[in-house]
Tab-separated table of C-alpha atoms in Angstrom:
chain	number	residue	atom	x	y	z
T	1	MET	CA	60.112	167.717	-42.126
T	2	SER	CA	62.818	165.394	-41.192
T	3	ILE	CA	65.552	163.172	-42.222
T	4	PRO	CA	64.279	160.075	-43.875
T	5	THR	CA	64.727	157.055	-41.500
T	6	ILE	CA	65.694	153.567	-43.115
T	7	SER	CA	65.681	150.448	-42.215
T	8	LEU	CA	68.518	147.877	-43.559
T	9	SER	CA	66.340	144.967	-43.105
T	10	GLN	CA	64.580	145.725	-46.295
T	11	SER	CA	64.445	143.922	-48.953
T	12	ARG	CA	67.481	145.382	-51.192
T	13	ALA	CA	65.425	146.898	-54.149
T	14	THR	CA	63.428	148.913	-51.259
T	15	LEU	CA	66.926	150.096	-49.404
T	16	ILE	CA	68.611	150.901	-52.374
T	17	ALA	CA	65.813	153.201	-53.702
T	18	ALA	CA	65.092	154.606	-50.464
T	19	ILE	CA	68.901	155.626	-50.072
T	20	ARG	CA	69.253	157.135	-53.592
T	21	ASP	CA	65.811	159.284	-53.162
T	22	ALA	CA	67.577	160.801	-49.630
T	23	CYS	CA	71.056	161.227	-51.009
T	24	LEU	CA	68.976	163.254	-54.000
T	25	SER	CA	66.690	165.148	-51.403
T	26	HIS	CA	68.843	165.639	-48.414
T	27	GLY	CA	71.954	164.081	-48.056
T	28	PHE	CA	70.942	163.063	-45.131
T	29	PHE	CA	69.222	159.977	-43.434
T	30	GLN	CA	69.392	157.565	-40.484
T	31	LEU	CA	69.584	154.361	-40.677
T	32	THR	CA	68.110	151.659	-38.291
T	33	ASP	CA	68.383	147.907	-38.063
T	34	HIS	CA	72.240	147.713	-38.462
T	35	SER	CA	74.322	145.007	-37.460
T	36	ILE	CA	76.440	147.191	-34.764
T	37	PRO	CA	76.151	145.242	-31.634
T	38	THR	CA	74.048	147.769	-28.766
T	39	SER	CA	77.009	146.386	-26.611
T	40	LEU	CA	80.020	147.860	-28.468
T	41	GLN	CA	77.809	151.484	-28.656
T	42	SER	CA	77.434	151.202	-25.082
T	43	SER	CA	81.050	150.610	-24.221
T	44	LEU	CA	82.762	152.890	-26.572
T	45	PHE	CA	80.238	155.912	-24.660
T	46	GLY	CA	81.406	154.546	-21.620
T	47	GLN	CA	85.163	154.656	-22.562
T	48	MET	CA	84.623	157.996	-23.879
T	49	ALA	CA	83.195	159.263	-20.452
T	50	THR	CA	86.042	158.335	-18.763
T	51	PHE	CA	88.736	159.711	-20.841
T	52	PHE	CA	87.319	163.047	-21.568
T	53	SER	CA	86.828	163.496	-17.541
T	54	ARG	CA	90.590	163.192	-17.159
T	55	PRO	CA	92.536	166.367	-16.547
T	56	VAL	CA	93.573	168.135	-19.661
T	57	SER	CA	97.562	167.424	-18.224
T	58	ILE	CA	97.069	163.633	-18.817
T	59	LYS	CA	95.070	164.237	-22.301
T	60	LEU	CA	97.683	166.064	-23.866
T	61	HIS	CA	100.264	162.993	-23.569
T	62	SER	CA	98.012	161.549	-26.119
T	63	THR	CA	97.825	164.599	-28.498
T	64	LYS	CA	97.947	164.334	-32.309
T	65	GLN	CA	100.916	165.409	-33.999
T	66	ASP	CA	99.536	166.046	-37.966
T	67	HIS	CA	96.186	165.951	-39.866
T	68	ILE	CA	96.734	161.693	-40.326
T	69	GLU	CA	97.630	160.371	-36.999
T	70	GLY	CA	95.117	159.643	-34.150
T	71	GLY	CA	95.235	160.702	-30.805
T	72	TYR	CA	93.623	163.912	-28.512
T	73	GLU	CA	92.210	167.101	-30.121
T	74	GLU	CA	92.070	169.958	-27.488
T	75	PHE	CA	89.284	171.934	-26.810
T	76	ARG	CA	88.675	174.812	-29.296
T	77	LYS	CA	91.017	173.510	-31.458
T	78	TYR	CA	88.918	173.738	-34.641
T	79	SER	CA	87.173	175.987	-36.527
T	80	LEU	CA	85.149	174.391	-39.445
T	81	GLU	CA	82.707	177.308	-40.561
T	82	THR	CA	84.853	179.506	-43.099
T	83	GLY	CA	84.657	183.255	-41.769
T	84	ARG	CA	83.309	182.727	-38.667
T	85	GLY	CA	86.170	183.919	-36.500
T	86	LYS	CA	85.056	181.575	-33.147
T	87	PRO	CA	86.611	178.120	-32.176
T	88	ASP	CA	84.085	175.480	-31.950
T	89	LEU	CA	83.315	173.970	-28.696
T	90	ASN	CA	84.471	170.676	-28.372
T	91	GLU	CA	87.639	168.483	-27.818
T	92	GLY	CA	88.188	165.306	-29.571
T	93	PHE	CA	90.412	162.034	-30.138
T	94	ALA	CA	90.860	161.060	-33.465
T	95	ILE	CA	91.185	157.505	-34.106
T	96	GLY	CA	92.951	156.656	-37.638
T	97	PRO	CA	93.626	153.071	-39.732
T	98	ALA	CA	96.260	150.369	-38.254
T	99	PHE	CA	98.836	151.721	-40.818
T	100	VAL	CA	98.956	154.892	-39.226
T	101	LYS	CA	100.638	156.031	-35.588
T	102	ASN	CA	97.856	156.597	-32.903
T	103	GLN	CA	98.415	158.247	-29.722
T	104	TRP	CA	96.653	155.747	-27.228
T	105	PRO	CA	97.027	156.907	-23.721
T	106	ASP	CA	99.370	154.228	-21.498
T	107	GLU	CA	96.892	152.292	-19.695
T	108	THR	CA	99.665	150.876	-17.550
T	109	VAL	CA	100.051	154.865	-16.121
T	110	TYR	CA	96.680	155.372	-16.732
T	111	PRO	CA	94.624	152.202	-15.336
T	112	GLU	CA	91.181	153.673	-15.565
T	113	LEU	CA	91.549	153.971	-19.166
T	114	SER	CA	92.201	149.812	-19.179
T	115	GLY	CA	90.018	148.692	-22.557
T	116	PHE	CA	89.899	152.215	-24.234
T	117	ARG	CA	92.269	151.133	-26.899
T	118	LYS	CA	90.524	147.749	-27.230
T	119	THR	CA	87.089	149.255	-27.683
T	120	CYS	CA	87.837	151.863	-29.715
T	121	GLU	CA	89.929	149.535	-32.332
T	122	SER	CA	86.842	146.970	-32.229
T	123	TYR	CA	84.537	149.621	-33.315
T	124	TYR	CA	86.865	151.252	-35.786
T	125	ALA	CA	86.730	148.233	-37.650
T	126	ALA	CA	83.179	147.615	-36.968
T	127	MET	CA	82.422	150.684	-38.957
T	128	HIS	CA	84.674	150.582	-41.498
T	129	SER	CA	82.394	147.106	-42.815
T	130	MET	CA	79.546	149.375	-42.249
T	131	ALA	CA	81.140	151.933	-44.711
T	132	ARG	CA	81.940	149.515	-47.298
T	133	GLU	CA	77.930	147.733	-47.047
T	134	VAL	CA	76.309	151.764	-47.342
T	135	GLY	CA	78.825	152.664	-50.189
T	136	GLY	CA	77.651	149.433	-51.873
T	137	LEU	CA	74.281	150.208	-51.905
T	138	ILE	CA	75.166	153.493	-52.731
T	139	ALA	CA	76.938	152.095	-56.002
T	140	GLU	CA	73.698	150.114	-56.895
T	141	GLY	CA	71.672	153.062	-56.472
T	142	LEU	CA	73.895	154.914	-59.344
T	143	GLY	CA	73.483	151.976	-61.486
T	144	LEU	CA	76.660	150.891	-60.650
T	145	ALA	CA	78.325	147.581	-59.558
T	146	LYS	CA	77.782	146.989	-55.574
T	147	ASP	CA	82.150	146.921	-55.123
T	148	TYR	CA	82.402	149.984	-57.216
T	149	PHE	CA	84.347	152.222	-54.553
T	150	GLU	CA	85.980	148.594	-53.242
T	151	GLU	CA	89.644	150.638	-54.992
T	152	TYR	CA	88.262	153.771	-52.485
T	153	PHE	CA	88.176	151.852	-49.390
T	154	LYS	CA	91.064	149.416	-49.602
T	155	ASP	CA	93.556	150.920	-47.285
T	156	GLU	CA	91.370	153.618	-46.414
T	157	LEU	CA	92.302	156.589	-44.602
T	158	ALA	CA	89.388	156.590	-42.710
T	159	HIS	CA	88.788	158.144	-39.341
T	160	VAL	CA	86.442	157.690	-36.478
T	161	ARG	CA	86.143	161.074	-33.880
T	162	LEU	CA	85.164	160.611	-30.132
T	163	ILE	CA	83.849	164.151	-29.862
T	164	HIS	CA	83.254	165.959	-26.484
T	165	TYR	CA	80.713	169.183	-26.435
T	166	PHE	CA	80.306	170.875	-23.730
T	167	ARG	CA	79.853	174.740	-22.798
T	168	PRO	CA	82.658	176.417	-20.155
T	169	ASP	CA	80.998	178.830	-17.805
T	170	THR	CA	82.722	181.760	-19.772
T	171	VAL	CA	79.946	181.267	-22.072
T	172	ALA	CA	76.541	182.779	-21.660
T	173	GLU	CA	73.288	180.192	-21.646
T	174	GLU	CA	71.614	182.730	-23.624
T	175	THR	CA	73.915	182.872	-26.542
T	176	GLU	CA	73.934	180.200	-28.976
T	177	GLU	CA	77.540	179.183	-28.773
T	178	ILE	CA	78.254	176.470	-31.663
T	179	GLY	CA	79.538	173.142	-30.921
T	180	ALA	CA	80.392	172.451	-34.662
T	181	GLY	CA	80.383	175.450	-37.199
T	182	ALA	CA	78.200	175.172	-40.424
T	183	HIS	CA	80.140	172.859	-42.808
T	184	THR	CA	80.045	169.904	-44.950
T	185	ASP	CA	82.164	167.004	-44.541
T	186	TRP	CA	84.971	165.969	-46.774
T	187	THR	CA	83.957	162.388	-47.099
T	188	LEU	CA	82.583	159.877	-49.314
T	189	ILE	CA	80.078	159.446	-46.801
T	190	THR	CA	80.033	159.789	-42.595
T	191	LEU	CA	78.168	157.775	-40.374
T	192	LEU	CA	77.374	159.219	-37.203
T	193	LEU	CA	76.503	157.628	-33.471
T	194	GLN	CA	75.093	160.609	-31.740
T	195	ASP	CA	74.244	160.133	-27.541
T	196	GLN	CA	70.637	160.984	-26.527
T	197	ILE	CA	71.361	165.024	-26.182
T	198	GLY	CA	71.037	166.084	-29.453
T	199	GLY	CA	72.336	169.661	-31.241
T	200	LEU	CA	73.098	168.304	-34.572
T	201	LYS	CA	71.447	170.527	-37.452
T	202	VAL	CA	70.974	169.811	-41.254
T	203	GLN	CA	70.569	172.679	-43.578
T	204	TYR	CA	67.674	171.710	-46.077
T	205	LYS	CA	68.931	172.386	-49.726
T	206	ASP	CA	65.606	173.747	-51.011
T	207	THR	CA	64.633	176.034	-48.580
T	208	GLY	CA	67.758	176.639	-46.686
T	209	GLU	CA	65.977	175.491	-43.594
T	210	TRP	CA	67.653	173.991	-40.565
T	211	LEU	CA	66.311	171.055	-39.452
T	212	ASP	CA	66.846	169.131	-35.782
T	213	VAL	CA	68.096	165.589	-36.633
T	214	PRO	CA	66.680	164.440	-32.901
T	215	PRO	CA	68.672	161.103	-31.565
T	216	THR	CA	67.529	157.778	-32.365
T	217	PRO	CA	69.082	154.920	-29.615
T	218	GLY	CA	71.388	152.916	-31.356
T	219	ALA	CA	70.636	154.392	-34.893
T	220	TYR	CA	73.163	155.815	-37.177
T	221	VAL	CA	72.907	159.302	-38.893
T	222	VAL	CA	74.485	158.750	-42.940
T	223	ASN	CA	75.296	162.095	-44.814
T	224	CYS	CA	76.513	162.622	-48.003
T	225	GLY	CA	80.353	164.502	-48.108
T	226	ASP	CA	82.173	166.470	-50.391
T	227	LEU	CA	84.208	163.103	-51.979
T	228	LEU	CA	79.834	161.876	-52.849
T	229	ALA	CA	78.760	165.139	-54.697
T	230	ARG	CA	82.485	165.366	-56.348
T	231	PHE	CA	81.352	161.709	-57.836
T	232	THR	CA	78.248	162.768	-58.855
T	233	ASN	CA	79.136	166.403	-60.486
T	234	GLY	CA	76.613	167.637	-57.825
T	235	VAL	CA	73.735	165.581	-58.327
T	236	TYR	CA	74.027	163.886	-54.630
T	237	VAL	CA	74.355	166.453	-51.824
T	238	SER	CA	76.920	167.512	-49.684
T	239	ALA	CA	74.847	169.083	-47.163
T	240	ARG	CA	75.709	171.710	-44.464
T	241	HIS	CA	75.088	170.811	-41.000
T	242	LYS	CA	76.313	171.911	-37.108
T	243	VAL	CA	76.040	171.520	-33.886
T	244	LEU	CA	74.647	173.441	-31.126
T	245	ALA	CA	76.485	173.800	-27.815
T	246	PRO	CA	74.567	172.073	-24.996
T	247	PRO	CA	73.114	173.507	-22.083
T	248	LYS	CA	75.909	174.199	-19.612
T	249	GLY	CA	75.971	171.018	-17.165
T	250	LEU	CA	74.761	168.611	-20.014
T	251	HIS	CA	78.163	166.701	-21.886
T	252	ARG	CA	77.028	165.512	-25.356
T	253	TYR	CA	79.256	162.575	-27.143
T	254	SER	CA	79.142	161.628	-30.536
T	255	VAL	CA	80.937	159.504	-32.495
T	256	PRO	CA	81.002	159.891	-36.597
T	257	TYR	CA	83.286	157.629	-38.557
T	258	PHE	CA	84.465	159.515	-41.659
T	259	SER	CA	85.201	157.887	-44.901
T	260	ASP	CA	88.360	159.757	-46.399
T	261	GLY	CA	88.927	156.553	-48.949
T	262	ASN	CA	92.390	155.633	-49.946
T	263	PRO	CA	95.046	158.991	-50.798
T	264	GLU	CA	95.903	157.950	-53.720
T	265	TYR	CA	92.423	157.336	-55.169
T	266	VAL	CA	91.848	159.669	-57.871
T	267	VAL	CA	88.211	161.636	-57.467
T	268	ASP	CA	86.392	162.028	-60.680
T	269	VAL	CA	83.223	162.099	-62.311
T	270	LEU	CA	80.936	158.228	-62.298
T	271	PRO	CA	80.667	156.797	-65.734
T	272	MET	CA	77.240	157.154	-65.079
T	273	GLY	CA	74.905	156.124	-68.173
T	274	SER	CA	71.259	156.757	-69.361
T	275	GLU	CA	69.703	155.335	-66.319
T	276	TRP	CA	70.499	157.970	-64.000
T	277	LYS	CA	68.587	160.056	-66.046
T	278	GLU	CA	65.385	158.457	-65.706
T	279	TRP	CA	65.630	158.925	-61.853
T	280	VAL	CA	66.917	162.163	-61.983
T	281	GLY	CA	65.325	163.796	-64.955
T	282	ASP	CA	62.046	164.697	-63.612
T	283	ARG	CA	63.312	166.044	-60.286
T	284	LYS	CA	62.829	169.791	-60.508
T	285	GLY	CA	66.391	171.554	-60.538
T	286	GLU	CA	68.038	167.853	-60.235
T	287	VAL	CA	69.315	166.935	-63.734
T	288	PRO	CA	72.947	165.744	-64.183
T	289	LYS	CA	75.595	168.884	-64.880
T	290	ALA	CA	76.366	168.617	-68.514
T	291	GLU	CA	79.757	170.616	-67.334
T	292	ARG	CA	82.238	169.202	-65.105
T	293	LEU	CA	81.908	170.809	-61.694
T	294	TRP	CA	85.229	169.569	-60.450
T	295	GLU	CA	88.415	168.696	-61.755
T	296	PRO	CA	89.794	165.524	-60.527
T	297	VAL	CA	91.817	165.630	-56.686
T	298	THR	CA	93.599	162.185	-55.007
T	299	ALA	CA	91.184	161.359	-51.551
T	300	GLY	CA	94.409	162.580	-49.644
T	301	ASP	CA	95.142	166.151	-51.311
T	302	TYR	CA	91.437	166.674	-50.497
T	303	PHE	CA	91.480	165.861	-46.921
T	304	GLN	CA	95.076	167.524	-46.467
T	305	SER	CA	93.668	171.079	-47.834
T	306	LYS	CA	90.372	170.577	-45.857
T	307	TRP	CA	92.240	169.671	-42.632
T	308	LEU	CA	94.454	173.077	-43.005
T	309	GLU	CA	91.619	175.249	-43.402
T	310	SER	CA	89.590	173.809	-40.092
T	311	ALA	CA	92.551	174.324	-37.846
T	312	SER	CA	93.510	177.078	-39.508
T	313	GLY	CA	90.633	178.555	-37.854
T	314	GLY	CA	88.817	178.441	-41.264
T	315	ASN	CA	90.339	181.495	-42.735
T	316	VAL	CA	92.274	179.310	-45.484
T	317	GLU	CA	91.203	179.780	-49.021
T	318	ASN	CA	90.727	175.807	-50.227
T	319	GLY	CA	88.230	173.329	-50.652
T	320	LEU	CA	87.330	164.400	-42.876
T	321	GLY	CA	84.293	167.045	-41.697
T	322	LEU	CA	85.204	167.214	-38.039
T	323	GLY	CA	81.823	167.225	-36.201
T	324	ALA	CA	78.385	165.916	-36.094
């Protein structure tokens, strides 16, 4: 059992059907043959390794100030799994859109970080375009116009998060320590680039089994988020996933793009008609819900509530995942 791998080079009809089936069955899939240059991916990983190898005192000069801004996020800052009681073993650097304040390191003071900001901004722009492309494919799979989500993506408060996972010397090797606790993402979709270390696991909804998501060079792991589940009234799956901490001495780098939407956009059940009974009705347990599972919510309010929950150690009673 593994998550589907889907090539963007297929015919559009085949591609739409494959993504729709993956959203129904797993809530996760991998995309290959996309337009993101491997040179940009490699450059980003190189910049990440340089930044995260800096002393903590240097990284703290770029500390993120609130949930909207970009900037450095300290090691063990978040706990994504509600009630686990342990912080996740990662540090990060969040990159928001140009209209928010990103706390960039000063490249005149730290010349070794020359190019960090430019590379991050180029990557952010490329991923925003890719998210809109995937959003259009998902919309068509729901029987909607491919531009249905355009207002969601307009002035989107999306974040790229550069994540560095490692196991400190104080953690026993035999202990299954968690790089990112089990959670669902808060997004419409998440697009994840991961290095070759591995450790990502997704929970298969039909059995509860945890499936490995082995790295595929250059590919993007795509997962449905909470907002897509709300749009489809629970028919599309916002799958739980987690990340194991790498063995001692290894450093794992991953880069999720969290499509969090325009903060003012109201997320409510989509106006899907009879066609979705045709592709859902014959699947065991997969029928459109007669009753609304969630009340409408703005994308901004949902993001803020979930960020507060994770930053408080997962102990806030509420409904951007931050790890993958």
